[in-house]
Amino acid sequence: MVVTSPQITHVIFDLDGLLLDTETIYTMVNTEMMKSYGREYSMELKAKTTGMKMEDAVRVMLQHVSENFPFDTVTVEEYKKQYKNLLAKHLPESKPLAGAMQLVQHLAKYEIPMAMCSGSDTFEFEAKMRNQKELSDLITLRVRLCSFLITPTWKIVRKISDPVISLLLFDSPAVSFLVINSRKKKRIVDQWLVAIARGVIRTSSQMPPPVIECRYRWVYKLYRLLISIRVSNLQVLTGDDPGVKRGKPAPDGFLETMRRFQVKPESVANVLVFEDSTNGVRAAVAAGMHVVMVPDLRYAKPPEECADKIAFVLKSLEEFKPETMGLAPFD
């Protein structure tokens, strides 16, 4: 099968189990968590939660746990605290999967715009990417489907204040980002937006790409302005993001990622998604995009209802031949 029309102009990657071998770590951590509650972590349970946002996955886990424990004695927050402690220890050990870097480097060489659309929250994402500088540099647009929380461990490296606005630049282990607060939102939107955008451009030239936290819809207007004036290498991380209401298998994340490319695809048919999870494939198909699936067949299988809409099912990214999707072949 060779896809020649319409032309693929943009590529979106999932992260876990597709670019990075994090699924081995998640399996180990979840097995340990389930064991502490006297339960077994099965491949069926893994299949059910893969691709979900952490909050949703934890709730599914707790329903499984509640067969031995009363549900109200094990809270989401308690479970997440134990879970995150184990993830913090092991996620930085994540390694690129076979073929991942070759493909990303190849697409970058031919200037194909790339993005990551991940269910990871900030805590998980930073841990995974801590030792993945090249991957981070090559894929600059990243849309995460979870809320963003500031923690006291991040260091304020610069503060700019006046009676109307307060700009805080934080520096964390994996990324620098910008938080914008205001007591007078309407004045910001109506009078200060362009001035702020110019300030962000000047500041961002001195630091790694900024991330804008969209906790309020008026901040989202600022993000849209920055996109319109083409701030280079802008990354987006949203807390109260009006564009992503549902996680996979809903298509929201992929559609919003498409909208955030600086040079936008003409249509969804120009976008190629790489996914490893069943829910992720369903999301890509629902978005109307081309999809290549690279599943771990122990727990993820091509969804039957989407079988005729999946371009290829591969054992690893090493098997992918770009020319079969109308892209330049490997050298």
Short mmCIF file of C-alpha atoms in Angstrom, two decimals:
data_model
loop_
_atom_site.label_atom_id
_atom_site.label_comp_id
_atom_site.label_asym_id
_atom_site.label_seq_id
_atom_site.Cartn_x
_atom_site.Cartn_y
_atom_site.Cartn_z
CA MET A 1 0.00 0.00 0.00
CA VAL A 2 1.35 3.44 -0.98
CA VAL A 3 -0.41 6.66 -0.02
CA THR A 4 0.25 9.30 -2.70
CA SER A 5 -2.70 11.67 -2.39
CA PRO A 6 -3.24 14.00 -0.67
CA GLN A 7 0.34 14.92 0.17
CA ILE A 8 1.55 14.45 3.76
CA THR A 9 2.87 17.81 4.91
CA HIS A 10 2.78 17.49 8.74
CA VAL A 11 3.49 14.70 11.21
CA ILE A 12 2.21 14.18 14.77
CA PHE A 13 3.79 11.66 17.11
CA ASP A 14 2.53 10.08 20.26
CA LEU A 15 5.32 9.84 22.84
CA ASP A 16 4.94 6.85 25.15
CA GLY A 17 5.66 3.49 23.58
CA LEU A 18 6.14 5.15 20.20
CA LEU A 19 9.15 7.47 20.44
CA LEU A 20 10.30 6.53 23.93
CA ASP A 21 10.29 3.18 25.68
CA THR A 22 8.31 4.42 28.67
CA GLU A 23 5.75 1.63 28.58
CA THR A 24 8.24 -0.80 30.13
CA ILE A 25 8.62 1.64 33.02
CA TYR A 26 4.87 2.21 33.35
CA THR A 27 4.29 -1.55 33.39
CA MET A 28 6.89 -2.01 36.14
CA VAL A 29 5.50 0.88 38.23
CA ASN A 30 1.87 -0.16 37.81
CA THR A 31 2.71 -3.77 38.64
CA GLU A 32 4.33 -2.59 41.86
CA MET A 33 1.36 -0.34 42.68
CA MET A 34 -1.21 -3.08 42.08
CA LYS A 35 0.84 -5.56 44.11
CA SER A 36 0.83 -3.16 47.09
CA TYR A 37 -3.00 -3.33 47.00
CA GLY A 38 -3.10 -7.09 46.55
CA ARG A 39 -4.13 -6.89 42.91
CA GLU A 40 -2.58 -8.00 39.62
CA TYR A 41 -1.66 -5.62 36.81
CA SER A 42 -2.82 -7.44 33.71
CA MET A 43 -2.25 -6.64 30.04
CA GLU A 44 -6.02 -6.17 29.76
CA LEU A 45 -5.85 -3.40 32.38
CA LYS A 46 -2.85 -1.87 30.62
CA ALA A 47 -4.70 -1.88 27.29
CA LYS A 48 -7.65 -0.13 28.91
CA THR A 49 -5.53 2.73 30.31
CA THR A 50 -2.83 3.23 27.67
CA GLY A 51 -3.11 6.65 26.05
CA MET A 52 -5.37 8.03 28.79
CA LYS A 53 -4.65 11.15 30.78
CA MET A 54 -3.16 10.30 34.18
CA GLU A 55 -6.29 11.34 36.09
CA ASP A 56 -8.51 9.09 33.98
CA ALA A 57 -6.07 6.17 34.13
CA VAL A 58 -5.77 6.41 37.92
CA ARG A 59 -9.55 6.26 38.28
CA VAL A 60 -9.64 3.07 36.19
CA MET A 61 -6.86 1.64 38.37
CA LEU A 62 -8.77 2.50 41.54
CA GLN A 63 -11.88 0.77 40.26
CA HIS A 64 -9.69 -2.32 39.91
CA VAL A 65 -8.22 -1.81 43.38
CA SER A 66 -11.65 -1.30 44.94
CA GLU A 67 -12.46 -4.98 44.45
CA ASN A 68 -10.23 -5.57 47.48
CA PHE A 69 -10.50 -2.18 49.17
CA PRO A 70 -13.49 0.10 49.73
CA PHE A 71 -13.16 2.73 47.00
CA ASP A 72 -13.37 5.68 49.39
CA THR A 73 -10.40 4.43 51.45
CA VAL A 74 -8.01 4.82 48.50
CA THR A 75 -8.26 8.32 47.05
CA VAL A 76 -7.05 9.47 43.66
CA GLU A 77 -4.60 11.86 45.34
CA GLU A 78 -3.13 9.16 47.61
CA TYR A 79 -2.68 6.79 44.69
CA LYS A 80 -1.16 9.49 42.49
CA LYS A 81 1.34 10.49 45.19
CA GLN A 82 2.70 6.94 45.46
CA TYR A 83 2.56 6.53 41.69
CA LYS A 84 4.48 9.75 41.01
CA ASN A 85 7.20 8.90 43.51
CA LEU A 86 7.94 5.73 41.56
CA LEU A 87 7.70 7.49 38.18
CA ALA A 88 10.08 10.26 39.29
CA LYS A 89 12.66 7.61 40.04
CA HIS A 90 12.36 5.62 36.82
CA LEU A 91 11.05 7.82 33.95
CA PRO A 92 14.37 9.65 33.38
CA GLU A 93 15.75 6.23 32.38
CA SER A 94 13.51 6.27 29.25
CA LYS A 95 15.32 5.49 25.99
CA PRO A 96 14.29 6.16 22.36
CA LEU A 97 12.71 3.16 20.67
CA ALA A 98 14.24 1.53 17.59
CA GLY A 99 13.89 3.72 14.51
CA ALA A 100 12.53 6.75 16.38
CA MET A 101 15.53 9.07 16.11
CA GLN A 102 16.26 8.05 12.52
CA LEU A 103 12.71 8.99 11.49
CA VAL A 104 12.60 12.26 13.43
CA GLN A 105 16.02 13.31 12.07
CA HIS A 106 14.91 12.41 8.53
CA LEU A 107 11.72 14.47 8.75
CA ALA A 108 13.65 17.40 10.24
CA LYS A 109 16.14 17.22 7.36
CA TYR A 110 13.29 17.65 4.88
CA GLU A 111 11.67 20.37 7.02
CA ILE A 112 8.47 18.45 7.70
CA PRO A 113 6.72 20.18 10.64
CA MET A 114 6.45 17.77 13.57
CA ALA A 115 4.58 17.80 16.87
CA MET A 116 4.07 15.57 19.87
CA CYS A 117 0.56 15.05 21.21
CA SER A 118 0.90 13.30 24.56
CA GLY A 119 -1.37 12.46 27.46
CA SER A 120 1.56 13.11 29.81
CA ASP A 121 1.20 15.79 32.42
CA THR A 122 4.10 18.20 33.00
CA PHE A 123 5.62 16.13 35.79
CA GLU A 124 5.76 13.02 33.60
CA PHE A 125 6.82 14.84 30.46
CA GLU A 126 9.77 16.57 32.10
CA ALA A 127 10.96 13.33 33.66
CA LYS A 128 10.80 11.50 30.32
CA MET A 129 12.51 14.26 28.34
CA ARG A 130 15.23 15.05 30.87
CA ASN A 131 17.83 13.08 28.94
CA GLN A 132 16.31 13.54 25.46
CA LYS A 133 17.76 16.88 24.31
CA GLU A 134 18.02 16.00 20.62
CA LEU A 135 14.44 14.77 20.45
CA SER A 136 13.28 17.89 22.28
CA ASP A 137 15.21 20.16 19.92
CA LEU A 138 13.84 18.50 16.78
CA ILE A 139 10.16 18.40 17.79
CA THR A 140 9.40 21.86 19.15
CA LEU A 141 5.58 21.78 19.17
CA ARG A 142 4.20 19.72 22.03
CA VAL A 143 0.57 19.58 23.11
CA ARG A 144 -0.12 17.83 26.38
CA LEU A 145 -3.63 16.84 27.32
CA CYS A 146 -3.32 17.33 31.09
CA SER A 147 -3.48 20.26 33.49
CA PHE A 148 -0.34 22.15 34.42
CA LEU A 149 0.64 22.79 38.02
CA ILE A 150 3.48 25.03 39.26
CA THR A 151 5.52 23.47 42.05
CA PRO A 152 7.90 25.20 44.48
CA THR A 153 10.88 23.34 42.99
CA TRP A 154 10.94 25.64 39.97
CA LYS A 155 13.16 28.69 40.24
CA ILE A 156 12.01 32.18 39.29
CA VAL A 157 14.79 33.52 37.07
CA ARG A 158 13.28 36.83 36.08
CA LYS A 159 10.34 39.00 37.12
CA ILE A 160 8.92 41.97 35.23
CA SER A 161 6.18 43.91 37.00
CA ASP A 162 4.12 47.04 36.48
CA PRO A 163 0.71 48.09 37.84
CA VAL A 164 -1.07 46.02 35.22
CA ILE A 165 0.92 42.89 34.43
CA SER A 166 3.28 40.46 36.05
CA LEU A 167 5.47 38.22 33.91
CA LEU A 168 7.30 35.38 35.62
CA LEU A 169 9.88 33.30 33.82
CA PHE A 170 10.46 29.99 35.53
CA ASP A 171 13.29 27.58 34.88
CA SER A 172 12.69 23.86 35.37
CA PRO A 173 14.94 20.88 34.57
CA ALA A 174 13.45 20.33 31.11
CA VAL A 175 12.01 23.61 29.90
CA SER A 176 11.70 27.31 30.58
CA PHE A 177 8.24 28.73 30.56
CA LEU A 178 6.25 31.87 30.98
CA VAL A 179 3.36 32.51 33.35
CA ILE A 180 1.22 35.59 32.86
CA ASN A 181 -1.02 36.96 35.60
CA SER A 182 -3.16 40.06 35.62
CA ARG A 183 -5.68 41.76 37.88
CA LYS A 184 -7.06 43.76 34.98
CA LYS A 185 -7.72 41.21 32.28
CA LYS A 186 -9.78 43.44 29.98
CA ARG A 187 -7.11 46.11 29.85
CA ILE A 188 -4.51 43.47 29.00
CA VAL A 189 -6.57 42.12 26.16
CA ASP A 190 -7.62 45.49 24.75
CA GLN A 191 -4.49 47.61 25.19
CA TRP A 192 -1.44 45.61 26.24
CA LEU A 193 -1.49 42.49 24.09
CA VAL A 194 0.90 43.66 21.37
CA ALA A 195 3.32 45.19 23.86
CA ILE A 196 3.41 41.95 25.87
CA ALA A 197 3.96 39.91 22.72
CA ARG A 198 6.93 42.06 21.77
CA GLY A 199 8.35 41.60 25.26
CA VAL A 200 7.97 37.83 25.01
CA ILE A 201 9.78 37.79 21.67
CA ARG A 202 12.70 39.76 23.11
CA THR A 203 12.87 37.57 26.20
CA SER A 204 12.51 34.29 24.33
CA SER A 205 15.54 35.09 22.17
CA GLN A 206 17.67 34.80 25.29
CA MET A 207 16.16 31.58 26.65
CA PRO A 208 14.78 28.20 25.54
CA PRO A 209 11.32 28.33 23.90
CA PRO A 210 8.65 29.73 26.23
CA VAL A 211 5.52 27.87 27.20
CA ILE A 212 2.35 29.80 27.86
CA GLU A 213 0.07 28.49 30.58
CA CYS A 214 -3.53 29.10 29.48
CA ARG A 215 -5.36 29.04 32.79
CA TYR A 216 -7.75 31.72 31.55
CA ARG A 217 -9.39 32.16 28.18
CA TRP A 218 -7.99 35.68 27.85
CA VAL A 219 -4.47 34.21 28.01
CA TYR A 220 -5.45 31.94 25.16
CA LYS A 221 -6.08 35.09 23.11
CA LEU A 222 -2.48 36.06 23.81
CA TYR A 223 -1.32 32.66 22.59
CA ARG A 224 -3.30 33.11 19.38
CA LEU A 225 -1.66 36.51 18.85
CA LEU A 226 1.81 35.05 19.35
CA ILE A 227 1.05 32.34 16.81
CA SER A 228 -0.16 34.95 14.32
CA ILE A 229 3.12 36.87 14.53
CA ARG A 230 5.11 33.64 14.32
CA VAL A 231 7.13 33.42 17.50
CA SER A 232 9.66 30.77 16.52
CA ASN A 233 9.67 27.40 18.30
CA LEU A 234 6.67 28.23 20.47
CA GLN A 235 5.56 25.35 22.65
CA VAL A 236 2.13 25.22 24.23
CA LEU A 237 1.08 23.76 27.54
CA THR A 238 -2.45 24.38 28.73
CA GLY A 239 -4.21 24.24 32.07
CA ASP A 240 -7.71 25.40 31.18
CA ASP A 241 -7.34 24.94 27.44
CA PRO A 242 -10.52 25.61 25.48
CA GLY A 243 -9.15 23.55 22.58
CA VAL A 244 -8.66 20.20 24.32
CA LYS A 245 -11.74 19.13 26.25
CA ARG A 246 -11.36 15.34 25.98
CA GLY A 247 -8.44 12.92 25.93
CA LYS A 248 -7.97 9.99 23.56
CA PRO A 249 -9.90 8.23 22.04
CA ALA A 250 -11.60 11.57 21.31
CA PRO A 251 -9.92 13.47 18.44
CA ASP A 252 -9.62 16.80 20.31
CA GLY A 253 -5.89 16.56 21.04
CA PHE A 254 -4.88 15.82 17.44
CA LEU A 255 -7.18 18.49 16.02
CA GLU A 256 -5.85 21.09 18.44
CA THR A 257 -2.26 20.06 17.66
CA MET A 258 -2.99 20.59 13.98
CA ARG A 259 -4.33 24.07 14.69
CA ARG A 260 -1.16 25.00 16.58
CA PHE A 261 1.33 24.37 13.82
CA GLN A 262 2.85 27.69 12.81
CA VAL A 263 2.40 26.79 9.14
CA LYS A 264 -0.91 24.97 9.21
CA PRO A 265 -1.86 21.94 7.12
CA GLU A 266 -4.42 22.59 4.41
CA SER A 267 -6.61 19.83 5.83
CA VAL A 268 -6.61 16.87 8.20
CA ALA A 269 -5.83 14.67 5.20
CA ASN A 270 -2.36 16.26 5.03
CA VAL A 271 -1.47 15.07 8.55
CA LEU A 272 0.15 11.75 9.40
CA VAL A 273 -0.11 10.44 12.96
CA PHE A 274 2.15 7.78 14.48
CA GLU A 275 0.50 5.92 17.36
CA ASP A 276 1.07 2.78 19.40
CA SER A 277 -2.16 2.65 21.41
CA THR A 278 -5.63 1.51 20.43
CA ASN A 279 -7.18 4.67 21.90
CA GLY A 280 -4.67 6.83 20.05
CA VAL A 281 -5.49 5.18 16.72
CA ARG A 282 -9.19 5.73 17.35
CA ALA A 283 -8.47 9.41 18.08
CA ALA A 284 -6.43 9.86 14.88
CA VAL A 285 -9.08 8.14 12.76
CA ALA A 286 -11.83 10.22 14.38
CA ALA A 287 -9.80 13.33 13.50
CA GLY A 288 -9.73 12.22 9.85
CA MET A 289 -5.93 11.95 9.72
CA HIS A 290 -3.72 9.25 8.24
CA VAL A 291 -2.36 6.93 10.92
CA VAL A 292 0.48 4.43 11.18
CA MET A 293 0.20 2.11 14.17
CA VAL A 294 3.21 0.59 15.91
CA PRO A 295 1.55 -1.50 18.64
CA ASP A 296 2.93 -3.71 21.34
CA LEU A 297 0.71 -6.67 20.53
CA ARG A 298 0.86 -7.94 24.10
CA TYR A 299 -1.71 -5.32 25.09
CA ALA A 300 -2.57 -3.16 22.06
CA LYS A 301 -4.20 -4.37 18.88
CA PRO A 302 -5.54 -2.44 15.89
CA PRO A 303 -9.17 -1.58 16.64
CA GLU A 304 -11.38 -3.67 14.37
CA GLU A 305 -13.69 -0.78 13.53
CA CYS A 306 -10.68 1.21 12.21
CA ALA A 307 -8.85 -1.61 10.41
CA ASP A 308 -9.50 -0.27 6.90
CA LYS A 309 -8.42 3.27 7.92
CA ILE A 310 -4.96 2.41 9.29
CA ALA A 311 -2.28 2.96 6.64
CA PHE A 312 0.21 0.50 8.12
CA VAL A 313 0.62 -1.65 11.22
CA LEU A 314 4.34 -2.06 11.96
CA LYS A 315 6.41 -3.97 14.48
CA SER A 316 8.69 -0.95 15.00
CA LEU A 317 9.46 2.42 13.45
CA GLU A 318 12.47 0.79 11.82
CA GLU A 319 10.02 -0.83 9.38
CA PHE A 320 8.53 2.48 8.25
CA LYS A 321 9.37 3.51 4.69
CA PRO A 322 8.63 7.24 4.22
CA GLU A 323 8.06 6.87 0.47
CA THR A 324 4.99 4.69 1.15
CA MET A 325 3.33 7.83 2.55
CA GLY A 326 4.57 10.08 -0.25
CA LEU A 327 7.55 11.39 1.77
CA ALA A 328 11.19 11.48 0.73
CA PRO A 329 12.86 8.08 1.23
CA PHE A 330 15.69 7.50 3.69
CA ASP A 331 19.12 8.17 2.21
#
